[in-house]
């Protein structure tokens, strides 16, 4: 009997799709990450306000920690830029031929903005803010 | 030089689960991976099963995963992939034996997009001429050899076998953008389906996998746009 066609998660991850496949995976992860953490933040803030519950305060402490903020800024910025790239490719399919260049451009915009964010955050933390 | 191969094995009559076999063979840097498989089959283990026919990148029988990406074994040279090789069947189709998968679901998707020329109803009295520019419009997608490397590299296809897949869309593109064809509307309707073009999330594995260097994702993108705008430009 032939084997099932099903492709396991790890089997899929093992496929060497390279940069573009990674961008797609990050797009999904960052999208999901934003939904989960921002809704958690909103819910936790509500519970903190209404009843000062400990778990809600705990979640908001994590949320407001500089490390977590770095992650969230990464997710928002990456998701936005990658989304823009895909919208451009969808509107002008001829550009799909130059997708490698477009991915470079995307990182070229991403790196300075993200570095600046990290820089400002470190400055704040150093200043005890 | 010595090449170490780890090859996916599955014999439906004797094995419950697949396993890997290791072989070491002597090779030239300019040998193709297919040459190594032929050597193993001839001299080391005659039970090794894989498809090949032309051995020159034309028939499309020997798409397989070589070191984690879809390639034609007859087009990949040892010097390009190194001396440690892992060879596995393509993903998302049922493995029948070793490196052989059941291509039927793949060809069913291919057949579903009317992959042939549909002329005008009345019999034309002379040849239907086409300008070089009109011919150029779909030149890229005429090169497909139906090897399946693109469709089986696509995470959307892995996740759901009902997705028609890039190969079928490439072959639809070949006729959708042919100025003489009369079945454009039907084809666009078929692909404007929940298992049609919109399953493509521009992951580009297909474009990388295509041994004919077809701009597969671009072809899918052009069909998407044709559906969205109801225009062919
Ligand atoms: S488009 Fe390329 S990868 Fe896909 S079936 Fe055709 S030749 Fe193979
Ligand atoms: S054997 Fe024909 S394409 Fe490789």
Coordinates of C-alpha atoms and ligand atoms in Angstrom, one line a residue:
Chain A
X1 CA 0.0 0.0 0.0
X2 CA 1.2 3.5 -0.8
X3 CA 2.2 5.8 2.1
X4 CA -0.2 8.5 3.2
X5 CA 0.3 11.8 1.3
X6 CA 0.3 13.8 4.6
X7 CA 3.3 16.1 5.1
X8 CA 4.3 16.4 8.8
X9 CA 5.1 19.8 10.3
X10 CA 8.9 19.0 10.7
X11 CA 9.0 17.4 7.3
X12 CA 7.7 20.7 5.9
X13 CA 10.1 22.9 7.9
X14 CA 13.0 20.8 6.8
X15 CA 12.3 21.7 3.1
X16 CA 15.1 24.2 2.1
X17 CA 12.9 26.9 0.6
X18 CA 15.4 29.6 1.7
X19 CA 14.7 33.3 2.3
X20 CA 11.3 33.6 0.6
X21 CA 9.9 30.6 2.6
X22 CA 11.3 32.0 5.8
X23 CA 9.7 35.4 5.1
X24 CA 6.4 33.6 4.6
X25 CA 6.8 31.7 7.8
X26 CA 7.8 34.8 9.8
X27 CA 4.8 36.7 8.3
X28 CA 2.5 34.0 9.7
X29 CA 4.2 33.8 13.1
X30 CA 4.4 37.6 13.5
X31 CA 0.7 37.9 12.5
X32 CA -0.4 35.3 15.0
X33 CA 2.0 36.7 17.6
X34 CA 0.5 40.2 17.3
X35 CA -3.1 38.9 17.6
X36 CA -2.4 36.7 20.6
X37 CA -0.3 39.2 22.6
X38 CA -2.2 42.3 21.8
X39 CA -5.5 40.7 22.8
X40 CA -3.9 39.3 25.9
X41 CA -2.7 42.8 26.7
X42 CA -6.1 44.3 26.3
X43 CA -7.8 41.6 28.4
X44 CA -5.1 41.8 31.0
X45 CA -5.4 45.6 31.2
X46 CA -9.2 45.3 31.7
X47 CA -8.7 42.8 34.6
X48 CA -6.0 44.9 36.2
X49 CA -8.3 47.9 36.1
X50 CA -11.4 46.2 37.3
X51 CA -10.1 43.9 40.0
X52 CA -6.3 44.2 40.1
X53 CA -6.0 40.5 39.6
X54 CA -2.5 39.2 40.0
X55 CA -2.2 37.2 36.8
X56 CA -3.4 40.2 34.8
X57 CA -0.7 42.4 36.4
X58 CA 1.8 39.6 35.7
X59 CA 0.9 39.5 32.0
X60 CA 1.2 43.3 31.7
X61 CA 4.6 43.2 33.4
X62 CA 5.8 40.8 30.7
X63 CA 4.2 42.9 28.0
X64 CA 5.9 46.1 29.1
X65 CA 9.3 44.6 29.6
X66 CA 11.9 45.9 27.1
X67 CA 12.7 42.4 25.8
X68 CA 9.1 41.7 24.9
X69 CA 8.7 45.2 23.4
X70 CA 11.6 44.3 21.1
X71 CA 9.8 41.2 20.0
X72 CA 6.5 43.1 19.4
X73 CA 8.2 45.9 17.4
X74 CA 10.0 43.2 15.3
X75 CA 6.6 41.5 14.6
X76 CA 4.8 44.8 13.7
X77 CA 7.6 46.1 11.5
X78 CA 8.3 42.9 9.7
X79 CA 4.7 42.1 9.2
X80 CA 4.0 45.6 7.8
X81 CA 7.0 45.7 5.4
X82 CA 6.6 42.1 4.2
X83 CA 2.9 42.8 3.7
X84 CA 3.7 45.8 1.6
X85 CA 6.1 43.7 -0.5
X86 CA 3.4 41.1 -1.2
X87 CA 0.8 43.8 -2.0
X88 CA 3.2 45.4 -4.5
X89 CA 3.9 41.9 -6.0
X90 CA 0.1 41.2 -6.2
X91 CA -0.7 44.5 -7.9
X92 CA 2.2 44.3 -10.4
X93 CA 2.9 40.6 -11.1
X94 CA 5.7 41.6 -13.5
X95 CA 7.7 42.6 -10.4
X96 CA 7.6 38.9 -9.2
X97 CA 10.6 38.4 -11.5
X98 CA 12.6 40.8 -9.2
X99 CA 11.4 39.4 -5.9
X100 CA 14.9 38.7 -4.7
X101 CA 15.8 42.4 -5.1
X102 CA 12.5 43.3 -3.4
X103 CA 13.4 41.1 -0.4
X104 CA 16.8 42.8 -0.2
X105 CA 15.1 46.2 -0.3
X106 CA 12.7 45.1 2.4
X107 CA 15.6 44.2 4.8
X108 CA 17.4 47.4 3.8
X109 CA 14.4 49.4 5.1
X110 CA 13.9 47.1 8.1
X111 CA 17.4 47.0 9.5
X112 CA 17.9 50.8 10.1
X113 CA 14.4 51.3 11.5
X114 CA 14.7 48.3 13.8
X115 CA 18.2 49.2 14.9
X116 CA 17.1 52.7 15.8
X117 CA 14.3 51.2 17.9
X118 CA 16.8 49.0 19.7
X119 CA 19.1 52.0 20.2
X120 CA 16.4 54.2 21.7
X121 CA 15.2 51.4 23.9
X122 CA 18.6 50.6 25.3
X123 CA 19.1 54.3 25.9
X124 CA 15.8 54.5 27.9
X125 CA 16.7 51.4 29.9
X126 CA 20.1 52.8 30.7
X127 CA 18.5 56.1 31.8
X128 CA 16.3 54.0 34.0
X129 CA 13.1 54.8 32.1
Chain B
X1 CA 35.8 11.3 -5.2
X2 CA 33.6 9.4 -2.9
X3 CA 29.9 10.3 -2.5
X4 CA 27.9 9.2 0.5
X5 CA 24.2 8.8 -0.2
X6 CA 21.4 8.4 2.2
X7 CA 18.3 7.2 0.3
X8 CA 14.7 7.0 1.4
X9 CA 13.5 3.4 1.1
X10 CA 10.0 2.0 1.4
X11 CA 8.8 -1.4 0.1
X12 CA 5.0 -1.6 0.4
X13 CA 5.1 -5.4 0.5
X14 CA 7.6 -5.9 3.3
X15 CA 7.9 -2.6 5.2
X16 CA 5.5 -1.2 7.7
X17 CA 7.4 2.1 7.8
X18 CA 10.0 3.7 5.5
X19 CA 13.7 3.8 6.5
X20 CA 16.9 5.1 5.0
X21 CA 19.7 3.1 3.4
X22 CA 23.3 4.4 3.1
X23 CA 25.6 3.8 0.1
X24 CA 29.0 5.1 -0.8
X25 CA 29.9 5.3 -4.4
X26 CA 32.9 6.5 -6.5
X27 CA 32.0 9.5 -8.7
X28 CA 33.3 12.3 -10.9
X29 CA 32.3 15.9 -9.9
X30 CA 30.5 16.1 -13.2
X31 CA 28.4 13.0 -12.6
X32 CA 24.7 13.6 -12.2
X33 CA 22.8 12.4 -9.1
X34 CA 20.9 10.2 -11.5
X35 CA 24.2 8.5 -12.5
X36 CA 24.8 7.6 -8.9
X37 CA 21.3 6.1 -8.5
X38 CA 21.9 4.1 -11.7
X39 CA 25.2 2.8 -10.4
X40 CA 23.6 1.8 -7.1
X41 CA 20.8 0.0 -8.9
X42 CA 23.1 -1.8 -11.3
X43 CA 25.9 -2.8 -8.8
X44 CA 24.8 -2.4 -5.2
X45 CA 21.1 -2.9 -4.7
X46 CA 18.8 -3.9 -7.6
X47 CA 15.7 -3.3 -5.6
X48 CA 16.1 0.5 -5.5
X49 CA 13.1 2.0 -7.3
X50 CA 12.9 5.4 -9.0
X51 CA 11.5 6.8 -12.2
X52 CA 13.6 8.1 -15.1
X53 CA 13.3 8.0 -18.8
X54 CA 15.1 10.5 -20.9
X55 CA 17.9 11.2 -18.5
X56 CA 18.3 14.7 -20.1
X57 CA 15.8 16.9 -18.3
X58 CA 13.0 16.6 -20.9
X59 CA 10.6 13.9 -19.8
X60 CA 10.0 15.1 -16.2
X61 CA 10.1 11.7 -14.5
X62 CA 12.8 12.1 -12.0
X63 CA 11.8 15.0 -9.7
X64 CA 13.0 14.1 -6.2
X65 CA 14.1 15.9 -3.0
X66 CA 17.9 16.1 -3.1
X67 CA 19.4 17.6 0.1
X68 CA 16.1 19.0 1.1
X69 CA 15.0 20.7 -2.2
X70 CA 13.1 19.5 -5.3
X71 CA 15.4 18.9 -8.2
X72 CA 15.6 16.7 -11.3
X73 CA 18.2 14.0 -10.5
X74 CA 19.3 14.1 -14.2
X75 CA 20.1 17.8 -14.1
X76 CA 21.9 18.0 -10.8
X77 CA 25.7 17.5 -10.8
X78 CA 27.6 16.2 -7.9
X79 CA 29.9 19.2 -7.9
X80 CA 26.8 21.4 -7.3
X81 CA 25.4 19.5 -4.4
X82 CA 28.4 18.1 -2.6
X83 CA 29.5 14.7 -1.6
X84 CA 27.0 14.0 1.2
X85 CA 23.6 13.5 -0.3
X86 CA 20.2 12.8 1.0
X87 CA 17.7 11.7 -1.6
X88 CA 14.0 11.5 -0.7
X89 CA 10.7 11.4 -2.7
X90 CA 8.8 14.6 -3.5
X91 CA 6.3 15.7 -0.8
X92 CA 2.6 15.7 -0.7
X93 CA 1.9 12.7 -3.0
X94 CA 1.5 9.1 -1.8
X95 CA 4.8 7.2 -1.9
X96 CA 4.4 3.9 -3.8
X97 CA 7.9 2.6 -3.4
X98 CA 11.3 4.2 -2.6
X99 CA 11.5 7.4 -4.7
X100 CA 8.3 6.7 -6.7
X101 CA 5.2 8.6 -5.8
X102 CA 1.7 8.3 -7.2
X103 CA 1.4 11.2 -9.7
X104 CA -2.3 10.6 -10.5
X105 CA -3.6 13.4 -8.1
X106 CA -1.1 15.7 -9.8
X107 CA -2.3 14.9 -13.3
X108 CA -5.9 15.1 -12.2
X109 CA -5.3 18.7 -11.2
X110 CA -3.5 19.3 -14.5
X111 CA -6.5 17.9 -16.4
X112 CA -8.9 20.1 -14.4
X113 CA -7.7 23.4 -16.0
X114 CA -8.5 22.6 -19.7
X115 CA -4.8 22.3 -20.5
X116 CA -5.2 22.3 -24.3
X117 CA -6.0 24.7 -27.1
X118 CA -9.6 25.5 -27.6
X119 CA -10.1 27.1 -31.1
X120 CA -13.1 29.0 -32.5
X121 CA -16.2 27.1 -33.3
X122 CA -16.2 27.6 -37.0
X123 CA -13.4 25.8 -38.7
X124 CA -10.9 28.4 -39.8
X125 CA -10.2 28.5 -43.6
X126 CA -6.5 29.2 -43.2
X127 CA -3.8 29.3 -40.5
X128 CA -4.5 31.4 -37.5
X129 CA -1.5 33.7 -37.4
X130 CA -0.1 35.1 -34.3
X131 CA 2.3 38.1 -33.9
X132 CA 5.7 37.4 -32.4
X133 CA 4.7 39.7 -29.5
X134 CA 1.5 37.7 -28.8
X135 CA 3.5 34.5 -28.9
X136 CA 6.0 36.0 -26.5
X137 CA 3.3 36.7 -24.0
X138 CA 3.1 33.1 -22.8
X139 CA 6.5 31.8 -24.0
X140 CA 7.7 31.1 -20.5
X141 CA 4.9 28.8 -19.5
X142 CA 5.2 26.7 -22.7
X143 CA 8.4 25.2 -21.3
X144 CA 6.8 23.1 -18.6
X145 CA 7.6 19.3 -18.6
X146 CA 5.1 18.4 -15.9
X147 CA 7.7 17.0 -13.5
X148 CA 5.8 18.1 -10.5
X149 CA 8.7 19.7 -8.7
X150 CA 6.8 23.0 -8.2
X151 CA 3.5 21.6 -6.9
X152 CA 5.2 19.3 -4.5
X153 CA 7.5 22.1 -3.1
X154 CA 4.5 24.2 -2.2
X155 CA 3.4 24.4 1.5
X156 CA -0.1 25.2 0.4
X157 CA -0.3 21.9 -1.5
X158 CA 1.3 20.0 1.4
X159 CA -1.4 21.4 3.7
X160 CA -4.2 20.6 1.3
X161 CA -4.1 18.2 -1.7
X162 CA -7.2 19.8 -3.2
X163 CA -5.2 22.9 -4.2
X164 CA -4.7 22.7 -8.0
X165 CA -1.1 23.6 -7.5
X166 CA 1.4 25.7 -9.4
X167 CA 2.0 23.2 -12.3
X168 CA -1.7 23.2 -13.2
X169 CA -1.8 27.1 -13.0
X170 CA 1.3 27.3 -15.2
X171 CA -0.4 25.1 -17.8
X172 CA -3.6 27.2 -17.6
X173 CA -1.5 30.3 -18.0
X174 CA 0.0 28.9 -21.2
X175 CA -3.5 29.0 -22.8
X176 CA -5.1 31.9 -20.9
X177 CA -2.6 34.3 -22.4
X178 CA -2.7 32.8 -25.9
X179 CA -4.4 35.4 -28.1
X180 CA -6.1 32.7 -30.2
X181 CA -7.6 30.6 -27.4
X182 CA -11.4 30.7 -26.8
X183 CA -11.7 29.0 -23.3
X184 CA -10.1 31.8 -21.2
X185 CA -13.3 32.6 -19.3
X186 CA -13.8 28.9 -18.3
X187 CA -10.3 28.5 -17.1
X188 CA -10.4 31.7 -15.0
X189 CA -13.6 30.5 -13.5
X190 CA -12.0 27.1 -12.6
X191 CA -9.1 28.9 -11.0
X192 CA -11.2 31.4 -9.1
X193 CA -12.1 28.8 -6.6
X194 CA -11.2 28.2 -3.0
X195 CA -8.7 25.6 -4.2
X196 CA -7.6 27.7 -7.1
X197 CA -5.0 30.5 -7.4
X198 CA -5.7 32.2 -4.1
X199 CA -4.1 29.3 -2.2
X200 CA -0.8 30.7 -3.5
X201 CA 0.8 32.8 -0.7
X202 CA 3.9 33.9 -2.8
X203 CA 6.3 31.5 -1.0
X204 CA 8.4 31.1 -4.2
X205 CA 9.4 27.5 -3.5
X206 CA 8.0 26.6 -6.9
X207 CA 10.0 29.1 -8.8
X208 CA 13.2 27.9 -7.1
X209 CA 12.3 24.2 -7.7
X210 CA 11.4 24.5 -11.4
X211 CA 14.1 22.8 -13.5
X212 CA 13.0 24.8 -16.6
X213 CA 13.5 28.1 -14.8
X214 CA 9.9 29.1 -15.4
X215 CA 8.8 32.1 -13.4
X216 CA 6.1 30.0 -11.8
X217 CA 5.1 32.5 -9.1
X218 CA 4.9 35.2 -11.7
X219 CA 2.6 33.0 -13.8
X220 CA 0.3 32.4 -10.8
X221 CA 0.4 36.1 -10.0
X222 CA -0.6 37.0 -13.6
X223 CA -3.6 34.6 -13.4
X224 CA -4.6 36.0 -10.0
X225 CA -4.6 39.5 -11.5
X226 CA -6.5 38.4 -14.6
X227 CA -9.2 37.0 -12.4
X228 CA -9.3 40.1 -10.2
X229 CA -9.4 42.7 -13.0
X230 CA -11.1 40.5 -15.7
X231 CA -8.5 41.7 -18.1
X232 CA -5.6 40.1 -19.8
X233 CA -2.6 42.4 -19.9
Ligands
LIG1 S1 6.4 24.5 -13.9 FE1 8.5 23.7 -13.8 S2 8.6 22.6 -11.8 FE2 6.4 22.8 -12.3 S3 5.8 20.9 -13.4 FE3 6.4 22.5 -15.0 S4 8.6 22.1 -15.4 FE4 8.1 21.0 -13.4
LIG2 S1 14.9 11.5 -16.6 FE1 13.7 12.7 -18.0 S2 13.7 14.6 -16.9 FE2 15.1 13.5 -15.7

